[in-house]
Amino acid sequence: MALKTPEPVCLAEVITNMLRGKWSVHILHILKLQGALNFNRLHRNIHGISAKVLNEQLGYLIVAGVLQRVPTNNSRQEVIYSFTEQGQELCEVLDVLDELARRWKTPQLPMDVPLQTALES
């Protein structure tokens, strides 16, 4: 018998789950700062991400309804990645979280270290 995924207690969990990918927030931040970009320009602006992972993350954010692929009118059949209306709303929320982090001056904790270990160090 397959295990059921529990329904979220707080609907904000749906959004936080969407942003759990290591690069999701970074991708959204770059697009917010620089506007719509094609894959290569986006890849050049995110240091340390492989093309494969960027492609996977973009696909996930498109399926989630945050980003869209928009064909350009040039002859190279290029597409650019830009925000959907939902993505623009999400950016407003991320701006609020960014401001909160600045006020709290929260140290960046590594994602692979258990919280208790991080608190003990």
Short mmCIF file of N, CA, C and O in Angstrom, two decimals:
data_model
loop_
_atom_site.label_atom_id
_atom_site.label_comp_id
_atom_site.label_asym_id
_atom_site.label_seq_id
_atom_site.Cartn_x
_atom_site.Cartn_y
_atom_site.Cartn_z
N MET A 1 0.85 -1.17 0.00
CA MET A 1 0.00 0.00 0.00
C MET A 1 0.90 1.25 0.00
O MET A 1 1.82 1.36 0.79
N ALA A 2 0.64 2.17 -0.89
CA ALA A 2 1.43 3.39 -1.00
C ALA A 2 1.10 4.34 0.14
O ALA A 2 -0.06 4.45 0.55
N LEU A 3 2.13 5.02 0.62
CA LEU A 3 1.91 6.01 1.66
C LEU A 3 1.32 7.27 1.05
O LEU A 3 1.73 7.70 -0.02
N LYS A 4 0.37 7.85 1.74
CA LYS A 4 -0.23 9.10 1.28
C LYS A 4 0.58 10.28 1.79
O LYS A 4 1.05 10.27 2.91
N THR A 5 0.72 11.26 0.94
CA THR A 5 1.35 12.51 1.36
C THR A 5 0.31 13.29 2.15
O THR A 5 -0.81 13.48 1.66
N PRO A 6 0.66 13.73 3.37
CA PRO A 6 -0.33 14.44 4.16
C PRO A 6 -0.69 15.79 3.52
O PRO A 6 0.14 16.42 2.88
N GLU A 7 -1.94 16.16 3.68
CA GLU A 7 -2.38 17.48 3.21
C GLU A 7 -1.68 18.54 4.03
O GLU A 7 -1.48 18.38 5.24
N PRO A 8 -1.28 19.65 3.42
CA PRO A 8 -0.62 20.70 4.20
C PRO A 8 -1.57 21.30 5.24
O PRO A 8 -2.74 21.53 4.96
N VAL A 9 -1.03 21.52 6.43
CA VAL A 9 -1.82 22.15 7.48
C VAL A 9 -1.99 23.63 7.16
O VAL A 9 -3.05 24.20 7.34
N CYS A 10 -0.93 24.23 6.68
CA CYS A 10 -0.95 25.63 6.28
C CYS A 10 -0.72 25.67 4.77
O CYS A 10 0.22 25.05 4.26
N LEU A 11 -1.56 26.36 4.04
CA LEU A 11 -1.43 26.37 2.58
C LEU A 11 -0.14 27.04 2.10
O LEU A 11 0.28 26.81 0.98
N ALA A 12 0.51 27.80 2.97
CA ALA A 12 1.80 28.38 2.60
C ALA A 12 2.82 27.28 2.34
O ALA A 12 3.80 27.49 1.62
N GLU A 13 2.59 26.10 2.89
CA GLU A 13 3.49 24.97 2.67
C GLU A 13 3.58 24.61 1.19
O GLU A 13 4.62 24.16 0.72
N VAL A 14 2.52 24.83 0.45
CA VAL A 14 2.53 24.55 -0.98
C VAL A 14 3.61 25.40 -1.65
O VAL A 14 4.38 24.92 -2.49
N ILE A 15 3.69 26.66 -1.27
CA ILE A 15 4.67 27.57 -1.86
C ILE A 15 6.07 27.26 -1.35
O ILE A 15 7.03 27.24 -2.12
N THR A 16 6.21 27.00 -0.06
CA THR A 16 7.55 26.69 0.45
C THR A 16 8.09 25.41 -0.16
O THR A 16 9.28 25.30 -0.43
N ASN A 17 7.23 24.44 -0.43
CA ASN A 17 7.67 23.22 -1.10
C ASN A 17 8.16 23.53 -2.51
O ASN A 17 9.12 22.95 -2.99
N MET A 18 7.49 24.46 -3.19
CA MET A 18 7.87 24.85 -4.53
C MET A 18 9.26 25.48 -4.54
O MET A 18 10.02 25.32 -5.49
N LEU A 19 9.65 26.14 -3.48
CA LEU A 19 10.91 26.87 -3.43
C LEU A 19 12.04 26.06 -2.79
O LEU A 19 13.12 26.59 -2.57
N ARG A 20 11.81 24.79 -2.51
CA ARG A 20 12.83 23.97 -1.84
C ARG A 20 14.02 23.64 -2.72
O ARG A 20 15.07 23.31 -2.22
N GLY A 21 13.86 23.69 -4.01
CA GLY A 21 14.99 23.40 -4.89
C GLY A 21 16.14 24.34 -4.57
O GLY A 21 15.93 25.53 -4.35
N LYS A 22 17.36 23.79 -4.55
CA LYS A 22 18.53 24.57 -4.15
C LYS A 22 18.66 25.88 -4.93
O LYS A 22 19.08 26.89 -4.38
N TRP A 23 18.25 25.89 -6.18
CA TRP A 23 18.48 27.04 -7.04
C TRP A 23 17.22 27.86 -7.32
O TRP A 23 17.30 28.90 -7.97
N SER A 24 16.06 27.41 -6.86
CA SER A 24 14.80 28.07 -7.23
C SER A 24 14.78 29.55 -6.89
O SER A 24 14.49 30.39 -7.75
N VAL A 25 15.08 29.89 -5.65
CA VAL A 25 15.02 31.29 -5.25
C VAL A 25 16.08 32.10 -5.99
O VAL A 25 15.83 33.25 -6.40
N HIS A 26 17.25 31.51 -6.20
CA HIS A 26 18.32 32.21 -6.91
C HIS A 26 17.89 32.53 -8.35
O HIS A 26 18.11 33.64 -8.84
N ILE A 27 17.28 31.57 -9.01
CA ILE A 27 16.79 31.78 -10.38
C ILE A 27 15.77 32.91 -10.41
O ILE A 27 15.84 33.82 -11.24
N LEU A 28 14.83 32.87 -9.48
CA LEU A 28 13.80 33.91 -9.42
C LEU A 28 14.42 35.27 -9.14
O LEU A 28 14.01 36.29 -9.73
N HIS A 29 15.41 35.31 -8.28
CA HIS A 29 16.07 36.57 -7.94
C HIS A 29 16.77 37.17 -9.15
O HIS A 29 16.64 38.37 -9.43
N ILE A 30 17.50 36.35 -9.89
CA ILE A 30 18.19 36.84 -11.09
C ILE A 30 17.19 37.37 -12.11
O ILE A 30 17.39 38.44 -12.69
N LEU A 31 16.11 36.64 -12.34
CA LEU A 31 15.11 37.10 -13.30
C LEU A 31 14.42 38.37 -12.83
O LEU A 31 14.08 39.24 -13.65
N LYS A 32 14.24 38.52 -11.53
CA LYS A 32 13.63 39.74 -11.00
C LYS A 32 14.56 40.93 -11.22
O LYS A 32 14.12 42.01 -11.61
N LEU A 33 15.85 40.73 -10.99
CA LEU A 33 16.82 41.83 -11.14
C LEU A 33 17.07 42.20 -12.60
O LEU A 33 17.21 43.37 -12.93
N GLN A 34 17.13 41.19 -13.47
CA GLN A 34 17.56 41.44 -14.84
C GLN A 34 16.44 41.37 -15.87
O GLN A 34 16.65 41.67 -17.03
N GLY A 35 15.27 40.95 -15.46
CA GLY A 35 14.17 40.81 -16.41
C GLY A 35 14.27 39.49 -17.16
O GLY A 35 15.10 38.64 -16.85
N ALA A 36 13.43 39.32 -18.14
CA ALA A 36 13.38 38.09 -18.91
C ALA A 36 14.73 37.82 -19.57
O ALA A 36 15.36 38.73 -20.10
N LEU A 37 15.16 36.55 -19.50
CA LEU A 37 16.45 36.16 -20.06
C LEU A 37 16.33 34.86 -20.83
O LEU A 37 15.49 34.02 -20.50
N ASN A 38 17.21 34.68 -21.81
CA ASN A 38 17.28 33.38 -22.46
C ASN A 38 18.12 32.44 -21.59
O ASN A 38 18.74 32.87 -20.61
N PHE A 39 18.12 31.17 -21.94
CA PHE A 39 18.78 30.16 -21.13
C PHE A 39 20.26 30.47 -20.92
O PHE A 39 20.76 30.41 -19.79
N ASN A 40 20.97 30.81 -21.99
CA ASN A 40 22.41 31.03 -21.88
C ASN A 40 22.75 32.22 -20.99
O ASN A 40 23.68 32.15 -20.18
N ARG A 41 22.03 33.30 -21.13
CA ARG A 41 22.30 34.47 -20.28
C ARG A 41 21.97 34.16 -18.82
O ARG A 41 22.69 34.58 -17.92
N LEU A 42 20.89 33.44 -18.60
CA LEU A 42 20.53 33.05 -17.23
C LEU A 42 21.62 32.14 -16.66
O LEU A 42 22.07 32.33 -15.53
N HIS A 43 22.08 31.19 -17.44
CA HIS A 43 23.12 30.26 -17.00
C HIS A 43 24.41 31.00 -16.64
O HIS A 43 25.06 30.70 -15.64
N ARG A 44 24.79 31.98 -17.45
CA ARG A 44 26.00 32.76 -17.17
C ARG A 44 25.88 33.57 -15.88
O ARG A 44 26.89 33.88 -15.25
N ASN A 45 24.67 33.93 -15.50
CA ASN A 45 24.47 34.77 -14.32
C ASN A 45 24.29 33.99 -13.02
O ASN A 45 24.16 34.60 -11.96
N ILE A 46 24.26 32.67 -13.10
CA ILE A 46 24.11 31.85 -11.90
C ILE A 46 25.34 30.97 -11.79
O ILE A 46 25.43 29.92 -12.42
N HIS A 47 26.30 31.42 -11.01
CA HIS A 47 27.57 30.72 -10.88
C HIS A 47 27.39 29.43 -10.08
O HIS A 47 26.76 29.43 -9.03
N GLY A 48 27.93 28.34 -10.62
CA GLY A 48 27.91 27.07 -9.91
C GLY A 48 26.80 26.13 -10.30
O GLY A 48 26.79 24.99 -9.85
N ILE A 49 25.88 26.55 -11.13
CA ILE A 49 24.77 25.67 -11.53
C ILE A 49 25.11 25.04 -12.88
O ILE A 49 25.64 25.71 -13.78
N SER A 50 24.84 23.77 -13.00
CA SER A 50 25.07 23.11 -14.29
C SER A 50 23.89 23.40 -15.22
O SER A 50 22.79 23.72 -14.77
N ALA A 51 24.13 23.24 -16.51
CA ALA A 51 23.07 23.46 -17.48
C ALA A 51 21.93 22.47 -17.25
O ALA A 51 20.75 22.82 -17.38
N LYS A 52 22.27 21.25 -16.89
CA LYS A 52 21.24 20.22 -16.64
C LYS A 52 20.34 20.61 -15.48
O LYS A 52 19.11 20.54 -15.56
N VAL A 53 20.96 21.04 -14.38
CA VAL A 53 20.17 21.41 -13.20
C VAL A 53 19.34 22.66 -13.48
O VAL A 53 18.18 22.74 -13.08
N LEU A 54 19.92 23.63 -14.18
CA LEU A 54 19.16 24.83 -14.53
C LEU A 54 17.94 24.46 -15.37
O LEU A 54 16.84 24.94 -15.11
N ASN A 55 18.13 23.60 -16.33
CA ASN A 55 17.03 23.17 -17.19
C ASN A 55 15.94 22.48 -16.35
O ASN A 55 14.75 22.74 -16.54
N GLU A 56 16.35 21.62 -15.42
CA GLU A 56 15.38 20.93 -14.56
C GLU A 56 14.62 21.93 -13.69
O GLU A 56 13.39 21.84 -13.55
N GLN A 57 15.35 22.87 -13.09
CA GLN A 57 14.70 23.85 -12.21
C GLN A 57 13.76 24.75 -12.99
O GLN A 57 12.66 25.07 -12.52
N LEU A 58 14.16 25.18 -14.19
CA LEU A 58 13.27 26.00 -15.01
C LEU A 58 12.01 25.24 -15.37
O LEU A 58 10.90 25.78 -15.29
N GLY A 59 12.18 23.97 -15.73
CA GLY A 59 11.01 23.13 -16.05
C GLY A 59 10.07 23.02 -14.86
O GLY A 59 8.84 23.12 -15.01
N TYR A 60 10.63 22.82 -13.68
CA TYR A 60 9.81 22.71 -12.47
C TYR A 60 9.06 24.02 -12.21
O TYR A 60 7.87 24.01 -11.90
N LEU A 61 9.75 25.15 -12.34
CA LEU A 61 9.11 26.44 -12.08
C LEU A 61 8.05 26.77 -13.14
O LEU A 61 7.07 27.45 -12.85
N ILE A 62 8.22 26.27 -14.35
CA ILE A 62 7.20 26.44 -15.39
C ILE A 62 5.97 25.61 -15.05
O ILE A 62 4.84 26.11 -15.09
N VAL A 63 6.18 24.35 -14.69
CA VAL A 63 5.06 23.47 -14.32
C VAL A 63 4.33 24.03 -13.10
O VAL A 63 3.10 23.97 -13.01
N ALA A 64 5.08 24.64 -12.17
CA ALA A 64 4.48 25.22 -10.97
C ALA A 64 3.70 26.50 -11.28
O ALA A 64 2.98 27.01 -10.42
N GLY A 65 3.85 27.02 -12.49
CA GLY A 65 3.10 28.22 -12.88
C GLY A 65 3.75 29.52 -12.51
O GLY A 65 3.13 30.59 -12.57
N VAL A 66 5.04 29.48 -12.17
CA VAL A 66 5.75 30.68 -11.74
C VAL A 66 6.46 31.35 -12.92
O VAL A 66 6.53 32.57 -13.00
N LEU A 67 7.01 30.54 -13.82
CA LEU A 67 7.72 31.06 -14.99
C LEU A 67 7.02 30.59 -16.26
O LEU A 67 6.26 29.63 -16.25
N GLN A 68 7.33 31.28 -17.35
CA GLN A 68 6.84 30.88 -18.66
C GLN A 68 7.97 30.99 -19.68
O GLN A 68 8.89 31.77 -19.50
N ARG A 69 7.87 30.16 -20.70
CA ARG A 69 8.80 30.22 -21.83
C ARG A 69 8.11 31.03 -22.92
O ARG A 69 7.02 30.70 -23.35
N VAL A 70 8.78 32.08 -23.36
CA VAL A 70 8.20 32.96 -24.38
C VAL A 70 9.11 32.94 -25.61
O VAL A 70 10.28 33.32 -25.51
N PRO A 71 8.60 32.49 -26.76
CA PRO A 71 9.42 32.50 -27.99
C PRO A 71 9.74 33.94 -28.40
O PRO A 71 8.91 34.84 -28.26
N THR A 72 10.96 34.14 -28.88
CA THR A 72 11.34 35.46 -29.39
C THR A 72 11.04 35.51 -30.89
O THR A 72 10.77 34.49 -31.51
N ASN A 73 11.13 36.68 -31.44
CA ASN A 73 10.83 36.85 -32.87
C ASN A 73 12.06 36.74 -33.75
O ASN A 73 11.99 37.04 -34.93
N ASN A 74 13.19 36.33 -33.17
CA ASN A 74 14.39 36.24 -34.02
C ASN A 74 14.43 34.90 -34.75
O ASN A 74 13.66 33.99 -34.47
N SER A 75 15.35 34.76 -35.65
CA SER A 75 15.41 33.58 -36.50
C SER A 75 16.04 32.36 -35.83
O SER A 75 16.02 31.28 -36.41
N ARG A 76 16.58 32.51 -34.64
CA ARG A 76 17.27 31.39 -33.98
C ARG A 76 16.32 30.52 -33.15
O ARG A 76 16.77 29.65 -32.45
N GLN A 77 15.04 30.75 -33.23
CA GLN A 77 14.05 29.99 -32.46
C GLN A 77 14.38 29.98 -30.97
O GLN A 77 14.27 28.98 -30.29
N GLU A 78 14.78 31.13 -30.48
CA GLU A 78 15.17 31.29 -29.09
C GLU A 78 13.93 31.53 -28.22
O GLU A 78 12.93 32.04 -28.70
N VAL A 79 14.03 31.14 -26.95
CA VAL A 79 12.97 31.45 -26.00
C VAL A 79 13.59 32.23 -24.84
O VAL A 79 14.78 32.11 -24.57
N ILE A 80 12.76 33.01 -24.21
CA ILE A 80 13.19 33.68 -22.99
C ILE A 80 12.30 33.20 -21.86
O ILE A 80 11.18 32.75 -22.07
N TYR A 81 12.83 33.28 -20.66
CA TYR A 81 12.10 32.89 -19.47
C TYR A 81 11.69 34.15 -18.74
O TYR A 81 12.50 35.05 -18.53
N SER A 82 10.41 34.21 -18.40
CA SER A 82 9.88 35.38 -17.71
C SER A 82 8.83 34.92 -16.69
O SER A 82 8.40 33.77 -16.70
N PHE A 83 8.43 35.85 -15.85
CA PHE A 83 7.45 35.55 -14.82
C PHE A 83 6.03 35.51 -15.37
O PHE A 83 5.67 36.31 -16.24
N THR A 84 5.25 34.60 -14.82
CA THR A 84 3.81 34.63 -15.03
C THR A 84 3.25 35.63 -14.03
O THR A 84 3.99 36.18 -13.19
N GLU A 85 1.94 35.86 -14.05
CA GLU A 85 1.34 36.73 -13.03
C GLU A 85 1.56 36.16 -11.64
O GLU A 85 1.86 36.89 -10.70
N GLN A 86 1.43 34.83 -11.51
CA GLN A 86 1.69 34.19 -10.22
C GLN A 86 3.14 34.40 -9.79
O GLN A 86 3.42 34.63 -8.63
N GLY A 87 4.05 34.30 -10.73
CA GLY A 87 5.47 34.51 -10.43
C GLY A 87 5.73 35.93 -9.95
O GLY A 87 6.54 36.14 -9.05
N GLN A 88 5.06 36.89 -10.54
CA GLN A 88 5.22 38.28 -10.10
C GLN A 88 4.70 38.46 -8.68
O GLN A 88 5.31 39.16 -7.86
N GLU A 89 3.58 37.80 -8.37
CA GLU A 89 3.07 37.84 -6.99
C GLU A 89 4.06 37.21 -6.02
O GLU A 89 4.28 37.71 -4.93
N LEU A 90 4.64 36.08 -6.44
CA LEU A 90 5.60 35.40 -5.59
C LEU A 90 6.82 36.28 -5.33
O LEU A 90 7.35 36.29 -4.23
N CYS A 91 7.25 37.04 -6.32
CA CYS A 91 8.38 37.95 -6.14
C CYS A 91 8.10 38.98 -5.06
O CYS A 91 8.99 39.35 -4.28
N GLU A 92 6.87 39.44 -4.98
CA GLU A 92 6.51 40.39 -3.93
C GLU A 92 6.68 39.77 -2.56
O GLU A 92 7.18 40.40 -1.63
N VAL A 93 6.30 38.51 -2.43
CA VAL A 93 6.44 37.79 -1.16
C VAL A 93 7.92 37.58 -0.85
O VAL A 93 8.36 37.76 0.29
N LEU A 94 8.71 37.22 -1.86
CA LEU A 94 10.14 37.02 -1.65
C LEU A 94 10.82 38.32 -1.23
O LEU A 94 11.75 38.30 -0.43
N ASP A 95 10.35 39.46 -1.76
CA ASP A 95 10.89 40.75 -1.34
C ASP A 95 10.65 40.98 0.15
O ASP A 95 11.52 41.47 0.87
N VAL A 96 9.47 40.62 0.61
CA VAL A 96 9.14 40.77 2.04
C VAL A 96 10.03 39.86 2.88
O VAL A 96 10.56 40.27 3.91
N LEU A 97 10.22 38.62 2.43
CA LEU A 97 11.09 37.69 3.16
C LEU A 97 12.53 38.19 3.17
O LEU A 97 13.24 38.05 4.17
N ASP A 98 12.97 38.77 2.05
CA ASP A 98 14.33 39.31 1.97
C ASP A 98 14.51 40.44 2.98
O ASP A 98 15.52 40.51 3.68
N GLU A 99 13.52 41.31 3.06
CA GLU A 99 13.59 42.41 4.03
C GLU A 99 13.59 41.89 5.46
O GLU A 99 14.34 42.38 6.31
N LEU A 100 12.79 40.89 5.73
CA LEU A 100 12.76 40.29 7.06
C LEU A 100 14.13 39.69 7.41
O LEU A 100 14.65 39.89 8.51
N ALA A 101 14.74 38.99 6.47
CA ALA A 101 16.07 38.41 6.70
C ALA A 101 17.10 39.49 6.97
O ALA A 101 17.98 39.33 7.82
N ARG A 102 17.00 40.61 6.27
CA ARG A 102 17.94 41.73 6.52
C ARG A 102 17.75 42.30 7.92
O ARG A 102 18.73 42.61 8.59
N ARG A 103 16.50 42.43 8.34
CA ARG A 103 16.25 42.95 9.69
C ARG A 103 16.74 41.98 10.76
O ARG A 103 17.27 42.39 11.78
N TRP A 104 16.54 40.72 10.53
CA TRP A 104 16.96 39.70 11.50
C TRP A 104 18.45 39.44 11.41
O TRP A 104 19.03 38.86 12.32
N LYS A 105 19.06 39.84 10.28
CA LYS A 105 20.48 39.55 10.02
C LYS A 105 20.76 38.07 10.24
O LYS A 105 21.70 37.67 10.92
N THR A 106 19.90 37.26 9.67
CA THR A 106 19.96 35.81 9.82
C THR A 106 21.21 35.26 9.16
O THR A 106 21.44 35.51 7.98
N PRO A 107 22.01 34.48 9.89
CA PRO A 107 23.15 33.84 9.24
C PRO A 107 22.66 32.77 8.28
O PRO A 107 21.62 32.17 8.51
N GLN A 108 23.41 32.57 7.23
CA GLN A 108 23.02 31.54 6.26
C GLN A 108 23.50 30.19 6.78
O GLN A 108 24.68 29.97 6.98
N LEU A 109 22.56 29.28 7.01
CA LEU A 109 22.88 27.94 7.48
C LEU A 109 22.99 27.02 6.29
O LEU A 109 22.18 27.08 5.36
N PRO A 110 23.98 26.13 6.31
CA PRO A 110 24.06 25.16 5.22
C PRO A 110 22.85 24.24 5.26
O PRO A 110 22.41 23.83 6.34
N MET A 111 22.30 23.92 4.09
CA MET A 111 21.08 23.12 4.01
C MET A 111 21.29 21.67 4.41
O MET A 111 20.36 20.99 4.79
N ASP A 112 22.53 21.18 4.33
CA ASP A 112 22.76 19.76 4.61
C ASP A 112 23.19 19.50 6.05
O ASP A 112 23.51 18.38 6.40
N VAL A 113 23.20 20.52 6.89
CA VAL A 113 23.57 20.34 8.29
C VAL A 113 22.29 20.39 9.12
O VAL A 113 21.51 21.32 9.00
N PRO A 114 22.08 19.37 9.98
CA PRO A 114 20.90 19.40 10.83
C PRO A 114 20.88 20.66 11.69
O PRO A 114 21.92 21.14 12.12
N LEU A 115 19.69 21.20 11.92
CA LEU A 115 19.55 22.44 12.67
C LEU A 115 20.21 22.36 14.03
O LEU A 115 20.90 23.27 14.46
N GLN A 116 20.05 21.24 14.73
CA GLN A 116 20.64 21.10 16.06
C GLN A 116 22.16 21.22 15.99
O GLN A 116 22.77 21.90 16.82
N THR A 117 22.78 20.63 14.99
CA THR A 117 24.23 20.72 14.83
C THR A 117 24.64 22.17 14.57
O THR A 117 25.61 22.64 15.14
N ALA A 118 23.88 22.86 13.73
CA ALA A 118 24.17 24.26 13.42
C ALA A 118 24.04 25.13 14.67
O ALA A 118 24.83 26.04 14.89
N LEU A 119 23.06 24.83 15.51
CA LEU A 119 22.85 25.62 16.72
C LEU A 119 23.96 25.38 17.74
O LEU A 119 24.30 26.26 18.52
N GLU A 120 24.53 24.18 17.76
CA GLU A 120 25.58 23.85 18.72
C GLU A 120 26.91 24.46 18.34
O GLU A 120 27.77 24.64 19.19
N SER A 121 27.11 24.81 17.08
CA SER A 121 28.41 25.35 16.67
C SER A 121 28.52 26.82 16.88
O SER A 121 27.70 27.52 17.31
#
